[in-house]
Amino acid sequence: MKTTIELPDELLEQIRRVARSEGATLRGLVEEGLHRILEARRRMAPKHLDFPSYGGSGLTVEFQGAPWNRIRDEVYREHGA
């Protein structure tokens, strides 16, 4: 498929210099760059975390609406302290 893109003159000149020095084509470098960007973004995409569930019904009444730091502090609180 053909398409038209506009690039800054300096960027296009840099790409042409690299292509000449490597014996590559402008098209090849653009394709490689786009593939690398897409792969990097794919790796950075948020991953779905599958947290274990123990059959409960969520937070206890005591912690519903509580800020995270309160919940965290309770989780790490030493028993009997």
PDB file of C-alpha atoms in Angstrom:
ATOM      1  CA  MET A   1       0.000   0.000   0.000  1.00  0.00           C
ATOM      2  CA  LYS A   2       1.262   3.465  -0.752  1.00  0.00           C
ATOM      3  CA  THR A   3       0.842   6.442   1.507  1.00  0.00           C
ATOM      4  CA  THR A   4       2.273   9.909   1.838  1.00  0.00           C
ATOM      5  CA  ILE A   5       3.820  11.249   5.027  1.00  0.00           C
ATOM      6  CA  GLU A   6       5.429  14.576   5.782  1.00  0.00           C
ATOM      7  CA  LEU A   7       8.748  14.553   7.613  1.00  0.00           C
ATOM      8  CA  PRO A   8      10.930  17.419   8.767  1.00  0.00           C
ATOM      9  CA  ASP A   9      13.685  18.090   6.235  1.00  0.00           C
ATOM     10  CA  GLU A  10      16.469  17.430   8.743  1.00  0.00           C
ATOM     11  CA  LEU A  11      14.988  14.063   9.755  1.00  0.00           C
ATOM     12  CA  LEU A  12      14.586  13.001   6.142  1.00  0.00           C
ATOM     13  CA  GLU A  13      18.181  13.979   5.403  1.00  0.00           C
ATOM     14  CA  GLN A  14      19.422  11.967   8.397  1.00  0.00           C
ATOM     15  CA  ILE A  15      17.456   8.937   7.222  1.00  0.00           C
ATOM     16  CA  ARG A  16      18.860   9.265   3.718  1.00  0.00           C
ATOM     17  CA  ARG A  17      22.432   9.503   5.062  1.00  0.00           C
ATOM     18  CA  VAL A  18      21.946   6.374   7.176  1.00  0.00           C
ATOM     19  CA  ALA A  19      20.363   4.525   4.270  1.00  0.00           C
ATOM     20  CA  ARG A  20      23.283   5.414   1.985  1.00  0.00           C
ATOM     21  CA  SER A  21      25.914   4.452   4.552  1.00  0.00           C
ATOM     22  CA  GLU A  22      24.221   1.109   5.275  1.00  0.00           C
ATOM     23  CA  GLY A  23      23.234   0.304   1.708  1.00  0.00           C
ATOM     24  CA  ALA A  24      19.611   0.292   2.825  1.00  0.00           C
ATOM     25  CA  THR A  25      16.539   1.929   1.372  1.00  0.00           C
ATOM     26  CA  LEU A  26      14.534   4.766   2.842  1.00  0.00           C
ATOM     27  CA  ARG A  27      11.499   2.496   2.773  1.00  0.00           C
ATOM     28  CA  GLY A  28      13.368  -0.255   4.611  1.00  0.00           C
ATOM     29  CA  LEU A  29      14.505   2.088   7.382  1.00  0.00           C
ATOM     30  CA  VAL A  30      11.020   3.547   7.807  1.00  0.00           C
ATOM     31  CA  GLU A  31       9.493   0.052   7.973  1.00  0.00           C
ATOM     32  CA  GLU A  32      12.108  -1.092  10.504  1.00  0.00           C
ATOM     33  CA  GLY A  33      11.530   1.982  12.643  1.00  0.00           C
ATOM     34  CA  LEU A  34       7.770   1.536  12.651  1.00  0.00           C
ATOM     35  CA  HIS A  35       8.091  -2.163  13.509  1.00  0.00           C
ATOM     36  CA  ARG A  36      10.371  -1.296  16.431  1.00  0.00           C
ATOM     37  CA  ILE A  37       7.981   1.356  17.744  1.00  0.00           C
ATOM     38  CA  LEU A  38       5.005  -0.986  17.533  1.00  0.00           C
ATOM     39  CA  GLU A  39       6.912  -3.769  19.318  1.00  0.00           C
ATOM     40  CA  ALA A  40       8.080  -1.422  22.074  1.00  0.00           C
ATOM     41  CA  ARG A  41       4.546  -0.162  22.616  1.00  0.00           C
ATOM     42  CA  ARG A  42       3.218  -3.708  22.660  1.00  0.00           C
ATOM     43  CA  ARG A  43       5.695  -4.568  25.414  1.00  0.00           C
ATOM     44  CA  MET A  44       4.725  -1.455  27.385  1.00  0.00           C
ATOM     45  CA  ALA A  45       0.975  -2.079  27.085  1.00  0.00           C
ATOM     46  CA  PRO A  46      -0.686  -2.558  30.454  1.00  0.00           C
ATOM     47  CA  LYS A  47      -0.893  -6.193  31.397  1.00  0.00           C
ATOM     48  CA  HIS A  48      -3.974  -7.662  32.985  1.00  0.00           C
ATOM     49  CA  LEU A  49      -3.053  -8.992  36.402  1.00  0.00           C
ATOM     50  CA  ASP A  50      -5.021 -11.956  37.585  1.00  0.00           C
ATOM     51  CA  PHE A  51      -5.238 -11.505  41.334  1.00  0.00           C
ATOM     52  CA  PRO A  52      -6.289 -14.537  43.313  1.00  0.00           C
ATOM     53  CA  SER A  53      -9.750 -14.506  44.776  1.00  0.00           C
ATOM     54  CA  TYR A  54     -10.687 -16.293  47.950  1.00  0.00           C
ATOM     55  CA  GLY A  55     -14.432 -16.213  47.584  1.00  0.00           C
ATOM     56  CA  GLY A  56     -14.952 -13.162  49.757  1.00  0.00           C
ATOM     57  CA  SER A  57     -17.286 -10.325  49.006  1.00  0.00           C
ATOM     58  CA  GLY A  58     -14.756  -7.503  48.893  1.00  0.00           C
ATOM     59  CA  LEU A  59     -13.599  -5.208  51.657  1.00  0.00           C
ATOM     60  CA  THR A  60     -15.084  -5.446  55.104  1.00  0.00           C
ATOM     61  CA  VAL A  61     -17.369  -2.615  56.142  1.00  0.00           C
ATOM     62  CA  GLU A  62     -14.514  -1.204  58.205  1.00  0.00           C
ATOM     63  CA  PHE A  63     -12.366  -0.683  55.094  1.00  0.00           C
ATOM     64  CA  GLN A  64     -14.942   0.210  52.440  1.00  0.00           C
ATOM     65  CA  GLY A  65     -14.046   3.640  51.132  1.00  0.00           C
ATOM     66  CA  ALA A  66     -10.813   3.708  53.155  1.00  0.00           C
ATOM     67  CA  PRO A  67      -7.715   5.221  51.509  1.00  0.00           C
ATOM     68  CA  TRP A  68      -5.110   2.778  50.265  1.00  0.00           C
ATOM     69  CA  ASN A  69      -2.524   3.793  52.870  1.00  0.00           C
ATOM     70  CA  ARG A  70      -4.906   2.753  55.684  1.00  0.00           C
ATOM     71  CA  ILE A  71      -5.553  -0.632  54.068  1.00  0.00           C
ATOM     72  CA  ARG A  72      -1.827  -1.113  53.408  1.00  0.00           C
ATOM     73  CA  ASP A  73      -0.908  -0.217  56.974  1.00  0.00           C
ATOM     74  CA  GLU A  74      -3.417  -2.745  58.307  1.00  0.00           C
ATOM     75  CA  VAL A  75      -2.123  -5.480  56.013  1.00  0.00           C
ATOM     76  CA  TYR A  76       1.450  -4.957  57.223  1.00  0.00           C
ATOM     77  CA  ARG A  77       0.578  -4.263  60.866  1.00  0.00           C
ATOM     78  CA  GLU A  78       2.234  -6.664  63.262  1.00  0.00           C
ATOM     79  CA  HIS A  79      -0.272  -8.712  65.196  1.00  0.00           C
ATOM     80  CA  GLY A  80      -0.351  -7.854  68.870  1.00  0.00           C
ATOM     81  CA  ALA A  81       1.391  -4.511  68.334  1.00  0.00           C
TER      82      ALA A  81
END
